[in-house]
């Protein structure tokens, strides 16, 4: 980049990515040559603004993720919420994370097919198949897996939560 395009001065010690526009007084990205609100010329050119931004960004590794168009350095904060622990604290019974609902739905599909006015032998067969799959799903989910997941609750009858 040519020397004439270098900024004469940029305050790299100032961590701010936003600046108050001298004309409109609103916050605007500091390294865009024009104010976002009223197009007041903050930098002599876009090249100068870009060079100033690069100098500013190179001054601190924490600024690496910043963009000229940002008003603040993007922070990647992962918000991890343990909903199971939260539900337990509130005394809400969460169903176990289970595959059995898929089995129940498969059974419901055959039961629904049995509602179509086919020949009665076909309908009875479909209803029996669907009912069996449905029942297996319900038993597996409610009676087997849930009891395995919450042994104390089913033994004590349910309402106490520590
Ligand atoms: Zn402005």
Coordinates of N, CA and C and ligand atoms in Angstrom, one line a residue:
X1 N 0.8 -1.2 0.0 CA 0.0 0.0 0.0 C 0.9 1.2 0.0
X2 N 0.5 2.2 -0.8 CA 1.3 3.4 -0.9 C 1.4 4.2 0.4
X3 N 2.5 4.9 0.6 CA 2.7 5.7 1.8 C 1.6 6.8 2.0
X4 N 1.1 7.3 0.9 CA 0.2 8.4 1.0 C -1.2 7.9 1.5
X5 N -1.4 6.6 1.4 CA -2.7 6.0 1.9 C -2.6 5.7 3.4
X6 N -1.4 5.8 4.0 CA -1.3 5.5 5.4 C -2.0 6.6 6.2
X7 N -2.6 6.3 7.3 CA -3.2 7.3 8.2 C -2.1 8.1 8.8
X8 N -2.3 9.4 9.0 CA -1.3 10.2 9.7 C -1.3 9.8 11.2
X9 N -2.5 9.6 11.7 CA -2.5 9.3 13.1 C -3.8 8.5 13.4
X10 N -3.6 7.4 14.2 CA -4.7 6.7 14.7 C -4.4 6.3 16.1
X11 N -5.3 6.6 17.0 CA -5.1 6.3 18.4 C -5.4 4.8 18.7
X12 N -4.3 4.0 18.6 CA -4.5 2.5 18.7 C -4.7 2.1 20.1
X13 N -4.5 3.0 21.1 CA -4.7 2.6 22.5 C -6.1 2.7 22.9
X14 N -6.9 3.4 22.1 CA -8.4 3.5 22.3 C -9.0 2.2 21.8
X15 N -9.6 1.4 22.7 CA -10.2 0.1 22.3 C -11.5 0.2 21.6
X16 N -12.1 1.4 21.5 CA -13.4 1.6 21.0 C -13.5 1.4 19.5
X17 N -14.5 0.7 19.1 CA -14.8 0.5 17.6 C -15.8 1.5 17.2
X18 N -16.5 2.1 18.1 CA -17.5 3.1 17.8 C -17.0 4.5 18.2
X19 N -17.5 5.5 17.5 CA -17.1 6.9 17.8 C -18.3 7.7 17.7
X20 N -18.3 8.8 18.4 CA -19.4 9.8 18.3 C -19.1 10.7 17.2
X21 N -20.1 10.8 16.3 CA -19.9 11.7 15.1 C -19.8 13.1 15.6
X22 N -18.9 13.9 15.1 CA -18.8 15.3 15.5 C -20.0 16.1 15.1
X23 N -20.6 15.7 14.0 CA -21.7 16.5 13.5 C -23.1 16.2 14.1
X24 N -23.4 14.8 14.0 CA -24.8 14.5 14.5 C -24.7 14.0 15.9
X25 N -23.6 13.6 16.5 CA -23.5 13.2 17.9 C -23.9 11.8 18.1
X26 N -24.2 11.1 17.1 CA -24.7 9.7 17.3 C -23.5 8.7 17.1
X27 N -23.6 7.5 17.7 CA -22.5 6.5 17.6 C -22.5 6.0 16.2
X28 N -21.3 5.8 15.7 CA -21.1 5.3 14.3 C -19.8 4.4 14.3
X29 N -19.7 3.4 13.4 CA -18.4 2.7 13.3 C -17.3 3.6 13.1
X30 N -16.2 3.4 13.9 CA -15.1 4.4 13.9 C -14.2 4.4 12.6
X31 N -14.2 3.2 12.0 CA -13.3 3.0 10.9 C -13.9 3.0 9.5
X32 N -15.2 3.5 9.4 CA -15.8 3.7 8.1 C -15.6 5.2 7.8
X33 N -15.3 5.5 6.6 CA -14.9 6.9 6.2 C -16.1 7.8 6.4
X34 N -17.4 7.3 6.3 CA -18.5 8.2 6.4 C -19.3 7.8 7.6
X35 N -19.9 8.8 8.3 CA -20.8 8.5 9.4 C -22.0 7.7 8.9
X36 N -22.4 6.7 9.6 CA -23.6 5.9 9.2 C -24.9 6.7 9.3
X37 N -24.9 7.7 10.1 CA -26.2 8.4 10.3 C -26.4 9.6 9.4
X38 N -25.3 10.4 9.1 CA -25.5 11.5 8.3 C -24.4 11.7 7.2
X39 N -23.6 10.6 7.1 CA -22.6 10.6 6.0 C -21.5 11.7 6.2
X40 N -21.4 12.1 7.5 CA -20.3 13.1 7.8 C -18.9 12.4 7.5
X41 N -18.0 13.1 6.9 CA -16.8 12.4 6.5 C -15.8 12.4 7.7
X42 N -15.6 11.1 8.2 CA -14.8 10.9 9.4 C -13.3 10.8 9.0
X43 N -13.1 10.2 7.8 CA -11.8 9.9 7.4 C -11.6 10.6 6.0
X44 N -10.4 10.9 5.6 CA -10.2 11.6 4.3 C -10.6 10.6 3.2
X45 N -10.4 9.3 3.3 CA -10.8 8.4 2.3 C -11.1 7.0 2.9
X46 N -11.7 6.1 2.1 CA -11.9 4.8 2.6 C -10.6 4.0 2.8
X47 N -9.6 4.3 2.0 CA -8.3 3.7 2.1 C -7.7 4.1 3.4
X48 N -7.7 5.4 3.8 CA -7.2 5.8 5.0 C -7.9 5.2 6.2
X49 N -9.2 5.1 6.1 CA -9.9 4.5 7.2 C -9.6 3.0 7.4
X50 N -9.4 2.3 6.2 CA -9.1 0.9 6.2 C -7.7 0.7 6.8
X51 N -6.7 1.6 6.4 CA -5.3 1.5 6.9 C -5.3 1.7 8.4
X52 N -6.1 2.7 8.9 CA -6.2 3.0 10.3 C -6.8 1.8 11.0
X53 N -7.8 1.2 10.4 CA -8.4 0.0 11.1 C -7.4 -1.1 11.2
X54 N -6.6 -1.3 10.1 CA -5.6 -2.4 10.2 C -4.6 -2.2 11.3
X55 N -4.1 -0.9 11.4 CA -3.2 -0.6 12.4 C -3.7 -0.8 13.8
X56 N -5.0 -0.4 13.9 CA -5.7 -0.5 15.2 C -5.8 -2.0 15.6
X57 N -6.3 -2.8 14.6 CA -6.5 -4.2 14.8 C -5.2 -4.9 15.1
X58 N -4.1 -4.5 14.5 CA -2.8 -5.3 14.7 C -2.3 -5.0 16.1
X59 N -2.8 -3.9 16.7 CA -2.2 -3.6 18.0 C -2.5 -4.5 19.1
X60 N -3.6 -5.3 19.0 CA -4.0 -6.2 20.1 C -4.6 -7.4 19.5
X61 N -4.1 -8.6 19.8 CA -4.7 -9.9 19.2 C -6.2 -10.1 19.6
X62 N -6.6 -9.4 20.7 CA -8.1 -9.6 21.0 C -9.0 -8.9 20.0
X63 N -8.4 -8.0 19.2 CA -9.2 -7.3 18.2 C -9.3 -8.1 16.8
X64 N -8.7 -9.3 16.8 CA -8.6 -10.0 15.5 C -9.9 -10.2 14.8
X65 N -11.0 -10.5 15.6 CA -12.3 -10.8 15.1 C -13.1 -9.6 14.7
X66 N -12.6 -8.4 14.9 CA -13.3 -7.2 14.7 C -13.5 -6.9 13.2
X67 N -14.5 -6.2 12.8 CA -14.7 -5.8 11.5 C -14.9 -4.3 11.5
X68 N -14.6 -3.7 10.4 CA -14.7 -2.2 10.3 C -16.2 -1.8 10.5
X69 N -17.1 -2.7 10.2 CA -18.5 -2.3 10.2 C -19.1 -2.6 11.5
X70 N -18.3 -3.1 12.5 CA -18.9 -3.4 13.8 C -18.8 -2.1 14.7
X71 N -19.7 -2.0 15.7 CA -19.6 -1.0 16.7 C -18.9 -1.5 17.9
X72 N -18.8 -2.8 18.0 CA -18.0 -3.4 19.1 C -17.4 -4.7 18.6
X73 N -16.4 -5.2 19.3 CA -15.7 -6.4 18.9 C -16.7 -7.6 19.2
X74 N -16.9 -8.4 18.2 CA -17.9 -9.5 18.5 C -17.3 -10.5 19.6
X75 N -18.2 -10.8 20.5 CA -17.8 -11.7 21.6 C -18.6 -13.0 21.3
X76 N -17.8 -14.1 21.4 CA -18.5 -15.4 21.2 C -18.7 -16.0 22.6
X77 N -19.8 -15.7 23.2 CA -20.1 -16.2 24.6 C -21.1 -17.3 24.4
X78 N -20.8 -18.5 24.8 CA -21.7 -19.6 24.7 C -22.5 -19.6 26.0
X79 N -23.8 -19.5 25.8 CA -24.7 -19.6 26.9 C -25.2 -21.0 27.1
X80 N -24.7 -21.7 28.1 CA -25.1 -23.1 28.3 C -26.1 -23.1 29.4
X81 N -27.3 -23.6 29.1 CA -28.3 -23.7 30.1 C -28.7 -25.2 30.4
X82 N -28.5 -25.6 31.6 CA -28.9 -27.0 31.9 C -30.4 -27.0 32.2
X83 N -31.2 -27.3 31.2 CA -32.6 -27.2 31.4 C -33.1 -28.4 32.3
X84 N -32.4 -29.5 32.3 CA -32.8 -30.6 33.2 C -32.7 -30.2 34.6
X85 N -31.5 -29.6 35.0 CA -31.3 -29.2 36.4 C -32.3 -28.1 36.7
X86 N -32.6 -27.2 35.8 CA -33.5 -26.1 36.1 C -34.9 -26.7 36.3
X87 N -35.3 -27.6 35.5 CA -36.7 -28.2 35.7 C -36.7 -28.9 37.0
X88 N -35.6 -29.6 37.3 CA -35.6 -30.3 38.6 C -35.8 -29.4 39.8
X89 N -35.1 -28.2 39.7 CA -35.2 -27.2 40.8 C -36.6 -26.7 40.9
X90 N -37.3 -26.6 39.8 CA -38.7 -26.0 39.8 C -39.7 -27.1 40.0
X91 N -39.2 -28.4 40.2 CA -40.2 -29.4 40.4 C -41.0 -29.8 39.2
X92 N -40.4 -29.6 38.0 CA -41.1 -30.0 36.8 C -40.6 -31.4 36.4
X93 N -41.5 -32.3 36.1 CA -41.1 -33.6 35.6 C -40.8 -33.6 34.2
X94 N -39.5 -33.8 33.8 CA -39.1 -33.9 32.4 C -39.1 -35.3 32.0
X95 N -39.7 -35.6 30.8 CA -39.7 -36.9 30.3 C -38.2 -37.3 29.9
X96 N -37.8 -38.5 30.0 CA -36.5 -38.9 29.6 C -36.3 -38.7 28.1
X97 N -35.1 -38.3 27.8 CA -34.8 -38.2 26.3 C -34.9 -39.6 25.7
X98 N -35.9 -39.8 24.9 CA -36.3 -41.2 24.6 C -36.5 -41.4 23.1
X99 N -36.3 -42.6 22.6 CA -36.7 -42.9 21.2 C -38.1 -43.5 21.1
X100 N -38.6 -43.9 22.3 CA -39.9 -44.6 22.3 C -41.0 -43.8 21.6
X101 N -41.1 -42.5 21.7 CA -42.1 -41.7 21.0 C -42.2 -42.0 19.5
X102 N -41.0 -42.4 18.9 CA -41.0 -42.7 17.5 C -41.8 -44.0 17.3
X103 N -41.6 -45.0 18.2 CA -42.3 -46.2 18.1 C -43.8 -46.0 18.2
X104 N -44.2 -45.1 19.2 CA -45.6 -44.8 19.4 C -46.2 -44.2 18.1
X105 N -45.4 -43.3 17.5 CA -45.9 -42.7 16.3 C -46.0 -43.7 15.1
X106 N -45.1 -44.7 15.1 CA -45.2 -45.7 14.0 C -46.5 -46.5 14.2
X107 N -46.8 -46.8 15.5 CA -48.1 -47.5 15.8 C -49.3 -46.7 15.4
X108 N -49.2 -45.4 15.7 CA -50.3 -44.5 15.4 C -50.5 -44.5 13.9
X109 N -49.4 -44.6 13.1 CA -49.6 -44.6 11.7 C -50.4 -45.8 11.2
X110 N -50.1 -47.0 11.7 CA -50.9 -48.2 11.3 C -52.4 -48.0 11.8
X111 N -52.6 -47.5 13.0 CA -53.9 -47.3 13.5 C -54.7 -46.3 12.6
X112 N -54.0 -45.3 12.1 CA -54.7 -44.3 11.2 C -55.0 -45.0 9.9
X113 N -54.1 -45.9 9.4 CA -54.4 -46.6 8.1 C -55.6 -47.5 8.3
X114 N -55.7 -48.0 9.5 CA -56.9 -48.9 9.8 C -58.2 -48.1 9.7
X115 N -58.1 -46.8 9.8 CA -59.4 -46.0 9.8 C -59.9 -45.8 8.3
X116 N -59.0 -46.2 7.3 CA -59.4 -46.0 5.9 C -60.3 -47.2 5.6
X117 N -61.5 -46.9 4.9 CA -62.4 -48.0 4.6 C -61.9 -49.0 3.6
X118 N -60.9 -49.8 4.0 CA -60.5 -51.0 3.1 C -61.5 -52.1 3.5
X119 N -61.1 -53.2 2.9 CA -61.7 -54.5 3.3 C -61.6 -54.7 4.8
X120 N -62.6 -55.3 5.5 CA -62.5 -55.3 6.9 C -61.4 -56.2 7.5
X121 N -61.0 -57.3 6.7 CA -59.9 -58.1 7.2 C -58.6 -57.3 7.2
X122 N -58.4 -56.4 6.2 CA -57.2 -55.6 6.1 C -57.2 -54.6 7.2
X123 N -58.4 -54.0 7.5 CA -58.5 -53.0 8.5 C -58.2 -53.6 9.9
X124 N -58.7 -54.8 10.2 CA -58.5 -55.5 11.5 C -57.0 -55.8 11.6
X125 N -56.4 -56.3 10.5 CA -54.9 -56.6 10.6 C -54.1 -55.4 10.9
X126 N -54.4 -54.3 10.2 CA -53.7 -53.0 10.4 C -53.9 -52.5 11.8
X127 N -55.1 -52.6 12.3 CA -55.4 -52.2 13.7 C -54.7 -53.0 14.7
X128 N -54.6 -54.3 14.5 CA -53.9 -55.2 15.4 C -52.4 -54.8 15.4
X129 N -51.8 -54.7 14.2 CA -50.4 -54.4 14.1 C -50.1 -53.0 14.7
X130 N -50.9 -52.0 14.4 CA -50.7 -50.7 14.9 C -50.9 -50.7 16.4
X131 N -51.9 -51.4 16.9 CA -52.2 -51.4 18.4 C -51.0 -52.0 19.1
X132 N -50.5 -53.1 18.5 CA -49.3 -53.8 19.2 C -48.1 -52.9 19.3
X133 N -47.8 -52.2 18.1 CA -46.6 -51.4 18.1 C -46.8 -50.2 19.1
X134 N -48.1 -49.6 19.1 CA -48.4 -48.5 19.9 C -48.2 -48.9 21.4
X135 N -48.8 -50.1 21.7 CA -48.7 -50.5 23.1 C -47.3 -50.8 23.6
X136 N -46.5 -51.4 22.7 CA -45.1 -51.6 23.0 C -44.4 -50.3 23.2
X137 N -44.7 -49.3 22.4 CA -44.1 -48.0 22.6 C -44.4 -47.4 23.9
X138 N -45.7 -47.4 24.3 CA -46.2 -46.8 25.5 C -45.6 -47.5 26.7
X139 N -45.6 -48.9 26.7 CA -45.0 -49.6 27.8 C -43.6 -49.3 27.9
X140 N -42.8 -49.3 26.8 CA -41.4 -49.1 26.8 C -41.1 -47.7 27.4
X141 N -41.9 -46.7 27.0 CA -41.6 -45.3 27.4 C -42.0 -45.1 28.9
X142 N -43.2 -45.4 29.2 CA -43.8 -45.0 30.5 C -43.4 -46.0 31.6
X143 N -43.5 -47.3 31.3 CA -43.3 -48.3 32.3 C -41.9 -48.7 32.5
X144 N -41.1 -48.8 31.4 CA -39.8 -49.3 31.5 C -38.8 -48.2 31.7
X145 N -38.7 -47.3 30.7 CA -37.6 -46.3 30.6 C -37.8 -45.2 31.7
X146 N -39.1 -44.8 31.9 CA -39.3 -43.7 32.9 C -39.0 -44.2 34.3
X147 N -39.4 -45.4 34.6 CA -39.1 -46.0 35.9 C -37.6 -46.1 36.1
X148 N -36.9 -46.5 35.0 CA -35.4 -46.6 35.1 C -34.8 -45.2 35.4
X149 N -35.3 -44.2 34.7 CA -34.7 -42.9 34.8 C -35.0 -42.2 36.2
X150 N -36.2 -42.5 36.7 CA -36.6 -41.8 38.0 C -37.0 -42.9 39.0
X151 N -36.1 -43.7 39.5 CA -36.5 -44.8 40.4 C -37.1 -44.2 41.7
X152 N -36.6 -43.2 42.3 CA -37.1 -42.7 43.6 C -38.5 -42.1 43.5
X153 N -38.7 -41.4 42.4 CA -40.0 -40.7 42.2 C -41.2 -41.7 42.1
X154 N -40.9 -42.8 41.3 CA -42.0 -43.8 41.2 C -42.2 -44.6 42.5
X155 N -41.0 -44.8 43.2 CA -41.2 -45.6 44.5 C -41.9 -44.8 45.5
X156 N -41.6 -43.5 45.6 CA -42.1 -42.7 46.7 C -43.5 -42.1 46.4
X157 N -43.9 -42.2 45.2 CA -45.2 -41.6 44.8 C -45.1 -40.2 44.3
X158 N -44.0 -39.6 44.3 CA -43.8 -38.5 43.4 C -43.5 -37.1 43.8
X159 N -44.0 -36.5 44.8 CA -44.0 -35.1 44.9 C -42.8 -34.4 45.5
X160 N -41.9 -35.2 46.2 CA -40.8 -34.6 46.8 C -39.6 -34.3 45.8
X161 N -39.1 -33.1 45.9 CA -37.9 -32.8 45.1 C -37.0 -32.1 46.0
X162 N -35.7 -32.5 46.0 CA -34.8 -31.8 47.0 C -34.3 -30.5 46.3
Ligands
LIG1 ZN1 -23.0 11.8 11.9

